[in-house]
PDB file of C-alpha atoms in Angstrom:
ATOM      1  CA  MET A   1     -34.043-176.721 128.659  1.00  0.00           C
ATOM      2  CA  GLN A   2     -30.632-175.065 128.664  1.00  0.00           C
ATOM      3  CA  VAL A   3     -30.163-171.870 130.658  1.00  0.00           C
ATOM      4  CA  ALA A   4     -28.019-168.859 129.751  1.00  0.00           C
ATOM      5  CA  ILE A   5     -27.083-165.792 131.779  1.00  0.00           C
ATOM      6  CA  VAL A   6     -26.425-162.671 129.694  1.00  0.00           C
ATOM      7  CA  THR A   7     -25.045-159.534 131.339  1.00  0.00           C
ATOM      8  CA  GLY A   8     -25.645-156.088 129.911  1.00  0.00           C
ATOM      9  CA  ALA A   9     -28.778-157.504 128.309  1.00  0.00           C
ATOM     10  CA  SER A  10     -30.919-154.372 128.297  1.00  0.00           C
ATOM     11  CA  SER A  11     -29.516-153.023 125.011  1.00  0.00           C
ATOM     12  CA  GLY A  12     -27.021-153.479 122.210  1.00  0.00           C
ATOM     13  CA  ILE A  13     -25.008-156.668 121.946  1.00  0.00           C
ATOM     14  CA  GLY A  14     -26.363-158.104 125.202  1.00  0.00           C
ATOM     15  CA  PHE A  15     -29.957-157.612 124.084  1.00  0.00           C
ATOM     16  CA  GLY A  16     -29.137-159.260 120.747  1.00  0.00           C
ATOM     17  CA  CYS A  17     -27.439-162.229 122.425  1.00  0.00           C
ATOM     18  CA  ALA A  18     -30.309-162.735 124.860  1.00  0.00           C
ATOM     19  CA  THR A  19     -32.995-162.699 122.183  1.00  0.00           C
ATOM     20  CA  LYS A  20     -30.940-164.897 119.842  1.00  0.00           C
ATOM     21  CA  LEU A  21     -30.404-167.565 122.510  1.00  0.00           C
ATOM     22  CA  ALA A  22     -34.088-167.437 123.460  1.00  0.00           C
ATOM     23  CA  GLU A  23     -34.999-167.933 119.795  1.00  0.00           C
ATOM     24  CA  GLN A  24     -32.932-171.108 119.902  1.00  0.00           C
ATOM     25  CA  GLY A  25     -35.027-172.458 122.743  1.00  0.00           C
ATOM     26  CA  MET A  26     -32.934-171.542 125.755  1.00  0.00           C
ATOM     27  CA  ALA A  27     -34.139-169.972 128.955  1.00  0.00           C
ATOM     28  CA  VAL A  28     -32.352-166.664 129.503  1.00  0.00           C
ATOM     29  CA  LEU A  29     -31.646-164.593 132.583  1.00  0.00           C
ATOM     30  CA  GLY A  30     -30.855-161.075 131.398  1.00  0.00           C
ATOM     31  CA  THR A  31     -29.091-158.656 133.705  1.00  0.00           C
ATOM     32  CA  GLY A  32     -28.638-154.913 133.641  1.00  0.00           C
ATOM     33  CA  ARG A  33     -29.009-151.870 135.857  1.00  0.00           C
ATOM     34  CA  ASP A  34     -32.224-150.475 134.359  1.00  0.00           C
ATOM     35  CA  ALA A  35     -35.331-152.490 135.212  1.00  0.00           C
ATOM     36  CA  GLU A  36     -37.472-150.586 132.706  1.00  0.00           C
ATOM     37  CA  ARG A  37     -35.142-151.385 129.805  1.00  0.00           C
ATOM     38  CA  LEU A  38     -34.934-155.003 130.924  1.00  0.00           C
ATOM     39  CA  GLY A  39     -38.716-155.041 130.584  1.00  0.00           C
ATOM     40  CA  ASP A  40     -38.196-154.438 126.863  1.00  0.00           C
ATOM     41  CA  LEU A  41     -36.175-157.655 126.749  1.00  0.00           C
ATOM     42  CA  GLU A  42     -38.939-159.590 128.481  1.00  0.00           C
ATOM     43  CA  ARG A  43     -41.460-158.285 125.981  1.00  0.00           C
ATOM     44  CA  ALA A  44     -39.171-159.054 123.040  1.00  0.00           C
ATOM     45  CA  VAL A  45     -38.814-162.701 124.097  1.00  0.00           C
ATOM     46  CA  GLY A  46     -42.493-162.868 124.982  1.00  0.00           C
ATOM     47  CA  ASP A  47     -42.399-166.208 126.821  1.00  0.00           C
ATOM     48  CA  PRO A  48     -42.352-165.935 130.634  1.00  0.00           C
ATOM     49  CA  GLU A  49     -41.231-169.559 130.889  1.00  0.00           C
ATOM     50  CA  ARG A  50     -37.990-168.735 129.072  1.00  0.00           C
ATOM     51  CA  ILE A  51     -37.096-165.214 130.175  1.00  0.00           C
ATOM     52  CA  ALA A  52     -36.323-163.605 133.498  1.00  0.00           C
ATOM     53  CA  THR A  53     -34.439-160.422 134.286  1.00  0.00           C
ATOM     54  CA  ILE A  54     -32.685-158.982 137.290  1.00  0.00           C
ATOM     55  CA  ALA A  55     -31.723-155.342 137.760  1.00  0.00           C
ATOM     56  CA  VAL A  56     -28.398-155.373 139.572  1.00  0.00           C
ATOM     57  CA  ASP A  57     -25.090-153.533 139.615  1.00  0.00           C
ATOM     58  CA  LEU A  58     -22.476-156.121 138.662  1.00  0.00           C
ATOM     59  CA  THR A  59     -19.735-154.187 140.419  1.00  0.00           C
ATOM     60  CA  THR A  60     -21.288-154.513 143.880  1.00  0.00           C
ATOM     61  CA  ASP A  61     -19.968-157.131 146.263  1.00  0.00           C
ATOM     62  CA  ASP A  62     -23.109-159.264 146.139  1.00  0.00           C
ATOM     63  CA  GLY A  63     -24.117-158.573 142.509  1.00  0.00           C
ATOM     64  CA  PRO A  64     -22.632-161.717 140.928  1.00  0.00           C
ATOM     65  CA  ARG A  65     -24.069-163.993 143.611  1.00  0.00           C
ATOM     66  CA  GLN A  66     -27.513-162.408 143.240  1.00  0.00           C
ATOM     67  CA  ILE A  67     -27.441-163.211 139.522  1.00  0.00           C
ATOM     68  CA  VAL A  68     -26.366-166.824 139.941  1.00  0.00           C
ATOM     69  CA  ASP A  69     -28.824-167.390 142.778  1.00  0.00           C
ATOM     70  CA  ALA A  70     -31.635-166.011 140.606  1.00  0.00           C
ATOM     71  CA  ALA A  71     -30.835-168.412 137.752  1.00  0.00           C
ATOM     72  CA  ILE A  72     -30.594-171.413 140.054  1.00  0.00           C
ATOM     73  CA  ALA A  73     -33.780-170.488 141.910  1.00  0.00           C
ATOM     74  CA  ARG A  74     -35.705-170.116 138.659  1.00  0.00           C
ATOM     75  CA  TRP A  75     -34.392-173.013 136.562  1.00  0.00           C
ATOM     76  CA  GLY A  76     -32.033-175.036 138.763  1.00  0.00           C
ATOM     77  CA  ARG A  77     -29.091-174.947 136.350  1.00  0.00           C
ATOM     78  CA  ILE A  78     -26.662-172.762 134.406  1.00  0.00           C
ATOM     79  CA  ASP A  79     -25.391-173.913 131.018  1.00  0.00           C
ATOM     80  CA  PHE A  80     -23.988-170.724 129.529  1.00  0.00           C
ATOM     81  CA  LEU A  81     -22.635-167.471 130.902  1.00  0.00           C
ATOM     82  CA  ILE A  82     -22.232-164.546 128.498  1.00  0.00           C
ATOM     83  CA  ASN A  83     -20.103-161.853 130.139  1.00  0.00           C
ATOM     84  CA  ASN A  84     -21.056-158.883 127.993  1.00  0.00           C
ATOM     85  CA  ALA A  85     -21.624-155.839 130.219  1.00  0.00           C
ATOM     86  CA  GLY A  86     -19.287-152.986 129.363  1.00  0.00           C
ATOM     87  CA  VAL A  87     -18.805-149.299 128.857  1.00  0.00           C
ATOM     88  CA  GLY A  88     -17.075-147.243 126.169  1.00  0.00           C
ATOM     89  CA  LYS A  89     -15.441-143.825 125.750  1.00  0.00           C
ATOM     90  CA  PRO A  90     -12.057-144.567 127.350  1.00  0.00           C
ATOM     91  CA  LYS A  91      -9.155-142.144 127.568  1.00  0.00           C
ATOM     92  CA  PRO A  92      -5.427-142.727 126.993  1.00  0.00           C
ATOM     93  CA  LEU A  93      -3.161-143.651 129.889  1.00  0.00           C
ATOM     94  CA  HIS A  94      -2.044-140.117 130.776  1.00  0.00           C
ATOM     95  CA  GLU A  95      -5.628-138.799 130.870  1.00  0.00           C
ATOM     96  CA  THR A  96      -7.121-141.629 132.943  1.00  0.00           C
ATOM     97  CA  ASP A  97      -7.677-140.908 136.621  1.00  0.00           C
ATOM     98  CA  ASP A  98      -7.876-143.601 139.296  1.00  0.00           C
ATOM     99  CA  GLU A  99     -11.655-143.388 139.525  1.00  0.00           C
ATOM    100  CA  SER A 100     -12.059-144.136 135.827  1.00  0.00           C
ATOM    101  CA  LEU A 101      -9.420-146.885 135.971  1.00  0.00           C
ATOM    102  CA  ASP A 102     -11.187-148.594 138.854  1.00  0.00           C
ATOM    103  CA  TYR A 103     -14.565-148.319 137.122  1.00  0.00           C
ATOM    104  CA  PHE A 104     -13.396-149.845 133.832  1.00  0.00           C
ATOM    105  CA  LEU A 105     -11.483-152.650 135.522  1.00  0.00           C
ATOM    106  CA  GLY A 106     -14.302-153.232 137.994  1.00  0.00           C
ATOM    107  CA  LEU A 107     -17.021-153.571 135.391  1.00  0.00           C
ATOM    108  CA  MET A 108     -15.156-155.325 132.585  1.00  0.00           C
ATOM    109  CA  LEU A 109     -12.639-157.528 134.420  1.00  0.00           C
ATOM    110  CA  ARG A 110     -13.368-157.886 138.127  1.00  0.00           C
ATOM    111  CA  ALA A 111     -17.128-158.395 137.675  1.00  0.00           C
ATOM    112  CA  PRO A 112     -16.794-161.071 134.927  1.00  0.00           C
ATOM    113  CA  PHE A 113     -14.146-162.820 137.030  1.00  0.00           C
ATOM    114  CA  ARG A 114     -16.415-162.900 140.082  1.00  0.00           C
ATOM    115  CA  LEU A 115     -19.516-163.883 138.109  1.00  0.00           C
ATOM    116  CA  ALA A 116     -17.667-166.742 136.396  1.00  0.00           C
ATOM    117  CA  ARG A 117     -16.381-167.863 139.790  1.00  0.00           C
ATOM    118  CA  GLU A 118     -19.933-168.016 141.116  1.00  0.00           C
ATOM    119  CA  ALA A 119     -21.364-169.703 138.015  1.00  0.00           C
ATOM    120  CA  VAL A 120     -18.752-172.332 137.219  1.00  0.00           C
ATOM    121  CA  VAL A 121     -19.496-174.413 140.319  1.00  0.00           C
ATOM    122  CA  HIS A 122     -23.023-174.971 138.952  1.00  0.00           C
ATOM    123  CA  MET A 123     -21.941-175.892 135.428  1.00  0.00           C
ATOM    124  CA  GLN A 124     -21.994-179.429 134.082  1.00  0.00           C
ATOM    125  CA  PRO A 125     -20.100-180.962 131.124  1.00  0.00           C
ATOM    126  CA  GLY A 126     -21.248-179.300 127.911  1.00  0.00           C
ATOM    127  CA  SER A 127     -21.517-175.868 129.527  1.00  0.00           C
ATOM    128  CA  ALA A 128     -19.584-172.819 128.385  1.00  0.00           C
ATOM    129  CA  ILE A 129     -18.559-169.300 129.327  1.00  0.00           C
ATOM    130  CA  ILE A 130     -18.259-166.677 126.589  1.00  0.00           C
ATOM    131  CA  ASN A 131     -16.555-163.379 127.324  1.00  0.00           C
ATOM    132  CA  ILE A 132     -17.211-160.393 125.079  1.00  0.00           C
ATOM    133  CA  THR A 133     -13.876-158.633 124.692  1.00  0.00           C
ATOM    134  CA  SER A 134     -12.908-156.181 121.949  1.00  0.00           C
ATOM    135  CA  THR A 135     -10.564-155.598 119.043  1.00  0.00           C
ATOM    136  CA  PHE A 136      -8.810-153.255 121.476  1.00  0.00           C
ATOM    137  CA  ALA A 137      -7.804-156.385 123.392  1.00  0.00           C
ATOM    138  CA  VAL A 138      -6.127-157.568 120.178  1.00  0.00           C
ATOM    139  CA  VAL A 139      -4.341-154.437 118.978  1.00  0.00           C
ATOM    140  CA  GLY A 140      -4.256-152.142 122.019  1.00  0.00           C
ATOM    141  CA  GLY A 141      -5.915-149.250 120.254  1.00  0.00           C
ATOM    142  CA  LEU A 142      -5.458-145.496 120.267  1.00  0.00           C
ATOM    143  CA  ARG A 143      -7.021-143.988 123.400  1.00  0.00           C
ATOM    144  CA  GLY A 144      -7.769-147.491 124.685  1.00  0.00           C
ATOM    145  CA  GLY A 145      -6.337-146.920 128.147  1.00  0.00           C
ATOM    146  CA  ALA A 146      -8.217-148.721 130.904  1.00  0.00           C
ATOM    147  CA  TYR A 147     -10.651-150.205 128.374  1.00  0.00           C
ATOM    148  CA  SER A 148      -7.838-152.005 126.534  1.00  0.00           C
ATOM    149  CA  ALA A 149      -6.364-153.135 129.858  1.00  0.00           C
ATOM    150  CA  ALA A 150      -9.676-154.553 131.074  1.00  0.00           C
ATOM    151  CA  LYS A 151     -10.528-156.315 127.822  1.00  0.00           C
ATOM    152  CA  GLY A 152      -6.993-157.681 127.502  1.00  0.00           C
ATOM    153  CA  GLY A 153      -7.252-159.071 131.005  1.00  0.00           C
ATOM    154  CA  LEU A 154     -10.575-160.672 130.098  1.00  0.00           C
ATOM    155  CA  THR A 155      -8.886-162.403 127.156  1.00  0.00           C
ATOM    156  CA  SER A 156      -6.281-163.897 129.488  1.00  0.00           C
ATOM    157  CA  LEU A 157      -8.999-164.909 131.943  1.00  0.00           C
ATOM    158  CA  THR A 158     -10.746-166.687 129.071  1.00  0.00           C
ATOM    159  CA  ARG A 159      -7.689-168.817 128.409  1.00  0.00           C
ATOM    160  CA  HIS A 160      -7.242-169.634 132.077  1.00  0.00           C
ATOM    161  CA  ILE A 161     -10.844-170.802 132.429  1.00  0.00           C
ATOM    162  CA  ALA A 162     -10.525-172.863 129.246  1.00  0.00           C
ATOM    163  CA  CYS A 163      -7.436-174.594 130.599  1.00  0.00           C
ATOM    164  CA  GLN A 164      -8.607-175.026 134.181  1.00  0.00           C
ATOM    165  CA  TYR A 165     -12.142-176.249 133.546  1.00  0.00           C
ATOM    166  CA  GLY A 166     -11.833-177.809 130.096  1.00  0.00           C
ATOM    167  CA  PRO A 167     -11.118-181.209 131.698  1.00  0.00           C
ATOM    168  CA  GLN A 168     -14.555-180.951 133.338  1.00  0.00           C
ATOM    169  CA  GLY A 169     -16.185-180.419 129.945  1.00  0.00           C
ATOM    170  CA  ILE A 170     -16.668-176.678 130.521  1.00  0.00           C
ATOM    171  CA  ARG A 171     -15.447-174.533 127.630  1.00  0.00           C
ATOM    172  CA  CYS A 172     -14.538-170.862 127.604  1.00  0.00           C
ATOM    173  CA  ASN A 173     -14.052-168.628 124.574  1.00  0.00           C
ATOM    174  CA  ALA A 174     -13.982-164.915 123.809  1.00  0.00           C
ATOM    175  CA  VAL A 175     -15.712-162.941 121.092  1.00  0.00           C
ATOM    176  CA  ALA A 176     -13.935-159.706 120.157  1.00  0.00           C
ATOM    177  CA  PRO A 177     -16.255-157.332 118.289  1.00  0.00           C
ATOM    178  CA  GLY A 178     -15.023-154.532 116.130  1.00  0.00           C
ATOM    179  CA  VAL A 179     -17.034-151.327 115.967  1.00  0.00           C
ATOM    180  CA  THR A 180     -20.630-152.519 116.134  1.00  0.00           C
ATOM    181  CA  LEU A 181     -23.704-150.396 115.469  1.00  0.00           C
ATOM    182  CA  THR A 182     -25.195-150.048 118.952  1.00  0.00           C
ATOM    183  CA  PRO A 183     -26.530-147.056 120.897  1.00  0.00           C
ATOM    184  CA  MET A 184     -23.183-146.845 122.719  1.00  0.00           C
ATOM    185  CA  VAL A 185     -21.306-146.461 119.417  1.00  0.00           C
ATOM    186  CA  ALA A 186     -23.792-144.223 117.597  1.00  0.00           C
ATOM    187  CA  SER A 187     -22.577-140.992 119.181  1.00  0.00           C
ATOM    188  CA  ARG A 188     -18.924-141.872 118.545  1.00  0.00           C
ATOM    189  CA  LEU A 189     -19.619-142.327 114.837  1.00  0.00           C
ATOM    190  CA  GLU A 190     -20.468-138.630 114.748  1.00  0.00           C
ATOM    191  CA  ASP A 191     -16.748-138.017 115.314  1.00  0.00           C
ATOM    192  CA  SER A 192     -15.277-137.913 111.788  1.00  0.00           C
ATOM    193  CA  ARG A 193     -11.896-139.180 113.001  1.00  0.00           C
ATOM    194  CA  PHE A 194     -13.433-142.218 114.718  1.00  0.00           C
ATOM    195  CA  ARG A 195     -15.613-142.891 111.681  1.00  0.00           C
ATOM    196  CA  LYS A 196     -12.692-142.714 109.257  1.00  0.00           C
ATOM    197  CA  ILE A 197     -10.467-144.992 111.354  1.00  0.00           C
ATOM    198  CA  ASN A 198     -13.135-147.657 111.245  1.00  0.00           C
ATOM    199  CA  THR A 199     -14.827-147.265 107.862  1.00  0.00           C
ATOM    200  CA  GLU A 200     -11.730-146.534 105.784  1.00  0.00           C
ATOM    201  CA  MET A 201      -9.670-149.320 107.402  1.00  0.00           C
ATOM    202  CA  THR A 202     -12.248-152.129 107.277  1.00  0.00           C
ATOM    203  CA  PRO A 203     -12.014-154.211 104.080  1.00  0.00           C
ATOM    204  CA  TYR A 204     -15.612-155.434 104.337  1.00  0.00           C
ATOM    205  CA  PRO A 205     -18.072-152.805 103.033  1.00  0.00           C
ATOM    206  CA  ARG A 206     -20.019-152.162 106.239  1.00  0.00           C
ATOM    207  CA  LEU A 207     -19.607-151.862 109.981  1.00  0.00           C
ATOM    208  CA  GLY A 208     -20.535-154.613 112.398  1.00  0.00           C
ATOM    209  CA  GLU A 209     -24.125-155.240 113.436  1.00  0.00           C
ATOM    210  CA  VAL A 210     -25.473-156.700 116.660  1.00  0.00           C
ATOM    211  CA  ASN A 211     -26.594-159.864 114.892  1.00  0.00           C
ATOM    212  CA  ASP A 212     -23.012-160.525 113.770  1.00  0.00           C
ATOM    213  CA  ILE A 213     -21.943-160.814 117.399  1.00  0.00           C
ATOM    214  CA  ALA A 214     -25.089-162.536 118.658  1.00  0.00           C
ATOM    215  CA  SER A 215     -24.827-165.184 115.937  1.00  0.00           C
ATOM    216  CA  THR A 216     -21.200-165.887 116.854  1.00  0.00           C
ATOM    217  CA  VAL A 217     -22.137-166.247 120.507  1.00  0.00           C
ATOM    218  CA  ALA A 218     -25.018-168.551 119.605  1.00  0.00           C
ATOM    219  CA  PHE A 219     -22.667-170.727 117.560  1.00  0.00           C
ATOM    220  CA  LEU A 220     -20.232-170.987 120.478  1.00  0.00           C
ATOM    221  CA  CYS A 221     -23.151-172.206 122.603  1.00  0.00           C
ATOM    222  CA  SER A 222     -24.081-174.867 120.058  1.00  0.00           C
ATOM    223  CA  GLU A 223     -23.077-178.504 119.693  1.00  0.00           C
ATOM    224  CA  GLY A 224     -21.172-177.540 116.565  1.00  0.00           C
ATOM    225  CA  ALA A 225     -18.703-175.587 118.729  1.00  0.00           C
ATOM    226  CA  SER A 226     -18.226-178.334 121.305  1.00  0.00           C
ATOM    227  CA  PHE A 227     -14.484-178.697 120.551  1.00  0.00           C
ATOM    228  CA  ILE A 228     -13.733-174.963 120.427  1.00  0.00           C
ATOM    229  CA  ASN A 229     -12.053-173.933 123.675  1.00  0.00           C
ATOM    230  CA  GLY A 230      -9.687-171.147 124.702  1.00  0.00           C
ATOM    231  CA  GLN A 231     -10.171-169.169 121.488  1.00  0.00           C
ATOM    232  CA  GLU A 232     -10.746-165.503 120.726  1.00  0.00           C
ATOM    233  CA  ILE A 233     -12.964-165.036 117.679  1.00  0.00           C
ATOM    234  CA  VAL A 234     -12.582-161.572 116.212  1.00  0.00           C
ATOM    235  CA  VAL A 235     -15.697-160.251 114.454  1.00  0.00           C
ATOM    236  CA  ASP A 236     -14.569-157.060 112.752  1.00  0.00           C
ATOM    237  CA  GLY A 237     -14.700-157.437 108.964  1.00  0.00           C
ATOM    238  CA  GLY A 238     -10.906-157.738 108.823  1.00  0.00           C
ATOM    239  CA  TRP A 239     -10.056-154.500 110.651  1.00  0.00           C
ATOM    240  CA  THR A 240      -7.443-155.979 112.989  1.00  0.00           C
ATOM    241  CA  SER A 241      -5.932-158.572 110.645  1.00  0.00           C
ATOM    242  CA  THR A 242      -5.265-156.502 107.513  1.00  0.00           C
ATOM    243  CA  LYS A 243      -3.451-153.331 106.534  1.00  0.00           C
ATOM    244  CA  TYR A 244      -6.408-152.214 104.440  1.00  0.00           C
ATOM    245  CA  LEU A 245      -7.018-148.630 103.399  1.00  0.00           C
ATOM    246  CA  SER A 246      -9.974-147.662 101.237  1.00  0.00           C
ATOM    247  CA  ASP A 247      -9.544-145.993  97.869  1.00  0.00           C
ATOM    248  CA  PHE A 248     -10.814-142.821  99.493  1.00  0.00           C
ATOM    249  CA  ALA A 249      -8.106-142.959 102.158  1.00  0.00           C
ATOM    250  CA  LEU A 250      -5.383-143.819  99.665  1.00  0.00           C
ATOM    251  CA  ASN A 251      -6.335-141.081  97.222  1.00  0.00           C
ATOM    252  CA  SER A 252      -7.148-138.301  99.690  1.00  0.00           C
ATOM    253  CA  GLU A 253      -4.803-135.403 100.134  1.00  0.00           C
ATOM    254  CA  TRP A 254      -3.026-135.623 103.473  1.00  0.00           C
ATOM    255  CA  VAL A 255      -2.575-132.432 105.471  1.00  0.00           C
ATOM    256  CA  GLU A 256      -0.907-131.794 108.811  1.00  0.00           C
ATOM    257  CA  SER A 257      -3.344-131.529 111.681  1.00  0.00           C
TER     258      SER A 257
END
């Protein structure tokens, strides 16, 4: 039985990835900071032989090792690592203080780096690491600030791992979601400016859903993706790769703000 570690698995994209991989027959170790919410994941999978969780702060010095040790102690192997844990609501460069900078980089770049470093020594040929980045790692993004910096660094880390460990049969790819309907995004969609930027500039007629990302991750863990390495797959309905504007945006009257 293959074993996957999924960080940030208590909600949103991480929860979707964990349940999707479990549905495909894998054993999953889900991590997060809230033990009660991780209990929801255990109940959703419903098979104690294939699900375990660990409540841990990834940014602590011993957090990554605790996670890897838990997977090895439970199942004796690690086949897939899904670095998903993240946080939103960044600020632009000039509004970002050092505390916020350190937090974003610590959670979304330093922690995945350290967790991959701990996990890769246990991985055998056919294993893979998948890093969840962002469209803001592709285009920079207004108000991206430390978030864009962290996710961009994670993209570069992805390519390094792919190059360094590919000869051992260990792949590494990134999945870059666009705006995806999760609890973290729900409040931001109440901001009309944020909503317009995403809905009126996406050529596909809906926003992203958790299953869109989870299905892409599941594919990258499958035999069908065994020759995909060092890639960043953008899942955003065409937001980053087109100059699309909706009819509403094109035909609206523009006024100075």
